[in-house]
Amino acid sequence: QLQLVESGGGLVQPGGSLRLSCAASSLTLDGYAIGWFRQAPGKDREGVSCISERGSTTKHVDSVKGRFTISRDNSKKTVYLQMNSLKPEDTAVYFCAAHRNTYPNVCSFGNGWYRFWGQGTQVTVSS
């Protein structure tokens, strides 16, 4: 059973940066596409960024393009989400999720595509 643990959240001022980490606490991340999602109070969970199993494909939702970067280090069983130029509307609980890829070099923003989920880490952007 793949277990995911997010870290790196916190309180940051507008314009600041945070780097979130998603670490596999068991097994490995090899062969898994990873997605980052977020859920703000009263809103549906939305896909933010995703990366294919070897990192050849990455996607970002329009609202974070140019500000967020997703990357992975499979040797460390960790996926990162670098978030720059943070805005108050980025405030949410951020989750990572994993999908065992049967087709290579793809990732998805679909909630139902991912089987394994972490518990989330809070990101608050406020002055």
PDB file of C-alpha atoms in Angstrom:
ATOM      1  CA  GLN A   1       0.000   0.000   0.000  1.00  0.00           C
ATOM      2  CA  LEU A   2       1.531   3.295  -1.098  1.00  0.00           C
ATOM      3  CA  GLN A   3       1.461   5.989   1.585  1.00  0.00           C
ATOM      4  CA  LEU A   4       2.051   9.652   0.843  1.00  0.00           C
ATOM      5  CA  VAL A   5       3.075  12.375   3.277  1.00  0.00           C
ATOM      6  CA  GLU A   6       2.946  16.063   2.401  1.00  0.00           C
ATOM      7  CA  SER A   7       5.064  18.697   4.098  1.00  0.00           C
ATOM      8  CA  GLY A   8       6.218  22.267   3.609  1.00  0.00           C
ATOM      9  CA  GLY A   9       2.997  24.169   4.118  1.00  0.00           C
ATOM     10  CA  GLY A  10       2.686  27.217   6.306  1.00  0.00           C
ATOM     11  CA  LEU A  11       1.866  30.895   6.496  1.00  0.00           C
ATOM     12  CA  VAL A  12       3.454  33.183   3.925  1.00  0.00           C
ATOM     13  CA  GLN A  13       2.919  36.763   2.838  1.00  0.00           C
ATOM     14  CA  PRO A  14       1.599  37.590  -0.627  1.00  0.00           C
ATOM     15  CA  GLY A  15       4.415  37.424  -3.126  1.00  0.00           C
ATOM     16  CA  GLY A  16       6.297  34.876  -1.052  1.00  0.00           C
ATOM     17  CA  SER A  17       7.333  31.308  -1.832  1.00  0.00           C
ATOM     18  CA  LEU A  18       6.900  27.850  -0.406  1.00  0.00           C
ATOM     19  CA  ARG A  19       8.075  24.442  -1.509  1.00  0.00           C
ATOM     20  CA  LEU A  20       5.794  21.528  -0.803  1.00  0.00           C
ATOM     21  CA  SER A  21       7.077  17.974  -0.667  1.00  0.00           C
ATOM     22  CA  CYS A  22       5.210  14.746  -1.228  1.00  0.00           C
ATOM     23  CA  ALA A  23       7.150  11.774   0.074  1.00  0.00           C
ATOM     24  CA  ALA A  24       6.352   8.102  -0.230  1.00  0.00           C
ATOM     25  CA  SER A  25       6.657   6.582   3.220  1.00  0.00           C
ATOM     26  CA  SER A  26       6.638   3.063   1.857  1.00  0.00           C
ATOM     27  CA  LEU A  27       7.460   1.219  -1.352  1.00  0.00           C
ATOM     28  CA  THR A  28       8.514   3.594  -4.102  1.00  0.00           C
ATOM     29  CA  LEU A  29       7.228   6.324  -6.400  1.00  0.00           C
ATOM     30  CA  ASP A  30       8.681   4.667  -9.507  1.00  0.00           C
ATOM     31  CA  GLY A  31       5.945   4.101 -12.063  1.00  0.00           C
ATOM     32  CA  TYR A  32       3.508   6.494 -10.392  1.00  0.00           C
ATOM     33  CA  ALA A  33       2.165   9.715 -11.811  1.00  0.00           C
ATOM     34  CA  ILE A  34       1.688  12.313  -9.098  1.00  0.00           C
ATOM     35  CA  GLY A  35      -0.834  15.101  -8.871  1.00  0.00           C
ATOM     36  CA  TRP A  36      -1.062  18.076  -6.545  1.00  0.00           C
ATOM     37  CA  PHE A  37      -4.545  19.200  -5.626  1.00  0.00           C
ATOM     38  CA  ARG A  38      -5.897  21.906  -3.358  1.00  0.00           C
ATOM     39  CA  GLN A  39      -9.128  22.563  -1.562  1.00  0.00           C
ATOM     40  CA  ALA A  40     -10.112  25.927  -0.172  1.00  0.00           C
ATOM     41  CA  PRO A  41     -12.912  26.298   2.402  1.00  0.00           C
ATOM     42  CA  GLY A  42     -16.297  25.931   0.764  1.00  0.00           C
ATOM     43  CA  LYS A  43     -14.829  24.983  -2.599  1.00  0.00           C
ATOM     44  CA  ASP A  44     -14.329  21.772  -4.507  1.00  0.00           C
ATOM     45  CA  ARG A  45     -10.925  20.146  -4.652  1.00  0.00           C
ATOM     46  CA  GLU A  46      -9.108  21.189  -7.819  1.00  0.00           C
ATOM     47  CA  GLY A  47      -6.083  19.874  -9.628  1.00  0.00           C
ATOM     48  CA  VAL A  48      -3.126  22.252  -9.561  1.00  0.00           C
ATOM     49  CA  SER A  49      -0.165  20.437 -11.077  1.00  0.00           C
ATOM     50  CA  CYS A  50       0.755  16.938 -12.127  1.00  0.00           C
ATOM     51  CA  ILE A  51       3.805  15.039 -13.322  1.00  0.00           C
ATOM     52  CA  SER A  52       4.209  11.733 -15.125  1.00  0.00           C
ATOM     53  CA  GLU A  53       6.132   8.805 -13.676  1.00  0.00           C
ATOM     54  CA  ARG A  54       9.520   9.878 -15.009  1.00  0.00           C
ATOM     55  CA  GLY A  55       8.851  13.601 -15.138  1.00  0.00           C
ATOM     56  CA  SER A  56       8.645  13.871 -18.921  1.00  0.00           C
ATOM     57  CA  THR A  57       5.144  15.330 -18.778  1.00  0.00           C
ATOM     58  CA  THR A  58       4.045  18.119 -16.460  1.00  0.00           C
ATOM     59  CA  LYS A  59       0.861  20.136 -16.364  1.00  0.00           C
ATOM     60  CA  HIS A  60      -0.269  23.180 -14.426  1.00  0.00           C
ATOM     61  CA  VAL A  61      -3.697  24.712 -14.139  1.00  0.00           C
ATOM     62  CA  ASP A  62      -3.900  28.135 -15.788  1.00  0.00           C
ATOM     63  CA  SER A  63      -4.167  30.012 -12.499  1.00  0.00           C
ATOM     64  CA  VAL A  64      -0.699  28.851 -11.390  1.00  0.00           C
ATOM     65  CA  LYS A  65       1.187  28.742 -14.680  1.00  0.00           C
ATOM     66  CA  GLY A  66       4.406  30.692 -14.488  1.00  0.00           C
ATOM     67  CA  ARG A  67       4.299  30.643 -10.673  1.00  0.00           C
ATOM     68  CA  PHE A  68       4.294  26.955  -9.690  1.00  0.00           C
ATOM     69  CA  THR A  69       6.748  24.269 -10.772  1.00  0.00           C
ATOM     70  CA  ILE A  70       6.373  20.543 -10.180  1.00  0.00           C
ATOM     71  CA  SER A  71       9.376  18.221 -10.124  1.00  0.00           C
ATOM     72  CA  ARG A  72      10.353  14.830  -8.787  1.00  0.00           C
ATOM     73  CA  ASP A  73      13.331  12.911  -7.491  1.00  0.00           C
ATOM     74  CA  ASN A  74      12.493   9.231  -7.671  1.00  0.00           C
ATOM     75  CA  SER A  75      15.703   8.283  -5.863  1.00  0.00           C
ATOM     76  CA  LYS A  76      14.354  10.192  -2.862  1.00  0.00           C
ATOM     77  CA  LYS A  77      10.780   9.001  -3.443  1.00  0.00           C
ATOM     78  CA  THR A  78       9.693  12.636  -3.388  1.00  0.00           C
ATOM     79  CA  VAL A  79       7.748  15.030  -5.589  1.00  0.00           C
ATOM     80  CA  TYR A  80       8.030  18.773  -5.086  1.00  0.00           C
ATOM     81  CA  LEU A  81       5.767  21.712  -5.766  1.00  0.00           C
ATOM     82  CA  GLN A  82       7.661  24.994  -5.849  1.00  0.00           C
ATOM     83  CA  MET A  83       5.206  27.834  -5.383  1.00  0.00           C
ATOM     84  CA  ASN A  84       6.348  31.384  -6.102  1.00  0.00           C
ATOM     85  CA  SER A  85       4.547  34.722  -6.210  1.00  0.00           C
ATOM     86  CA  LEU A  86       1.884  33.348  -3.919  1.00  0.00           C
ATOM     87  CA  LYS A  87      -1.494  35.059  -3.785  1.00  0.00           C
ATOM     88  CA  PRO A  88      -4.213  35.015  -1.122  1.00  0.00           C
ATOM     89  CA  GLU A  89      -6.354  32.942  -3.491  1.00  0.00           C
ATOM     90  CA  ASP A  90      -3.731  30.177  -3.294  1.00  0.00           C
ATOM     91  CA  THR A  91      -4.769  29.598   0.319  1.00  0.00           C
ATOM     92  CA  ALA A  92      -5.967  26.015   0.660  1.00  0.00           C
ATOM     93  CA  VAL A  93      -5.130  22.576   1.939  1.00  0.00           C
ATOM     94  CA  TYR A  94      -2.787  21.001  -0.591  1.00  0.00           C
ATOM     95  CA  PHE A  95      -2.875  17.264  -1.255  1.00  0.00           C
ATOM     96  CA  CYS A  96      -0.690  15.004  -3.329  1.00  0.00           C
ATOM     97  CA  ALA A  97      -2.014  11.861  -4.973  1.00  0.00           C
ATOM     98  CA  ALA A  98      -0.537   8.939  -6.880  1.00  0.00           C
ATOM     99  CA  HIS A  99      -1.669   6.846  -9.844  1.00  0.00           C
ATOM    100  CA  ARG A 100       0.110   3.750 -11.062  1.00  0.00           C
ATOM    101  CA  ASN A 101       0.659   4.483 -14.736  1.00  0.00           C
ATOM    102  CA  THR A 102      -0.288   1.829 -17.249  1.00  0.00           C
ATOM    103  CA  TYR A 103       0.272   4.267 -20.107  1.00  0.00           C
ATOM    104  CA  PRO A 104       3.603   6.091 -19.930  1.00  0.00           C
ATOM    105  CA  ASN A 105       4.220   9.815 -19.840  1.00  0.00           C
ATOM    106  CA  VAL A 106       0.763  10.957 -18.807  1.00  0.00           C
ATOM    107  CA  CYS A 107      -0.763  12.646 -15.805  1.00  0.00           C
ATOM    108  CA  SER A 108      -4.197  13.987 -14.998  1.00  0.00           C
ATOM    109  CA  PHE A 109      -6.134  16.585 -12.998  1.00  0.00           C
ATOM    110  CA  GLY A 110      -8.963  14.135 -12.451  1.00  0.00           C
ATOM    111  CA  ASN A 111      -9.657  13.389  -8.791  1.00  0.00           C
ATOM    112  CA  GLY A 112     -10.918   9.921  -9.586  1.00  0.00           C
ATOM    113  CA  TRP A 113      -7.824   8.992 -11.567  1.00  0.00           C
ATOM    114  CA  TYR A 114      -5.714   8.794  -8.429  1.00  0.00           C
ATOM    115  CA  ARG A 115      -5.922   5.910  -5.997  1.00  0.00           C
ATOM    116  CA  PHE A 116      -3.563   7.004  -3.230  1.00  0.00           C
ATOM    117  CA  TRP A 117      -3.843  10.281  -1.349  1.00  0.00           C
ATOM    118  CA  GLY A 118      -1.927  12.080   1.354  1.00  0.00           C
ATOM    119  CA  GLN A 119      -3.482  13.835   4.330  1.00  0.00           C
ATOM    120  CA  GLY A 120      -2.753  17.335   3.108  1.00  0.00           C
ATOM    121  CA  THR A 121      -0.768  20.357   4.241  1.00  0.00           C
ATOM    122  CA  GLN A 122      -2.197  23.813   4.901  1.00  0.00           C
ATOM    123  CA  VAL A 123      -0.973  26.779   2.873  1.00  0.00           C
ATOM    124  CA  THR A 124      -2.096  30.210   4.004  1.00  0.00           C
ATOM    125  CA  VAL A 125      -1.192  33.325   2.063  1.00  0.00           C
ATOM    126  CA  SER A 126      -1.947  36.418   4.081  1.00  0.00           C
ATOM    127  CA  SER A 127      -0.393  39.679   5.174  1.00  0.00           C
TER     128      SER A 127
END
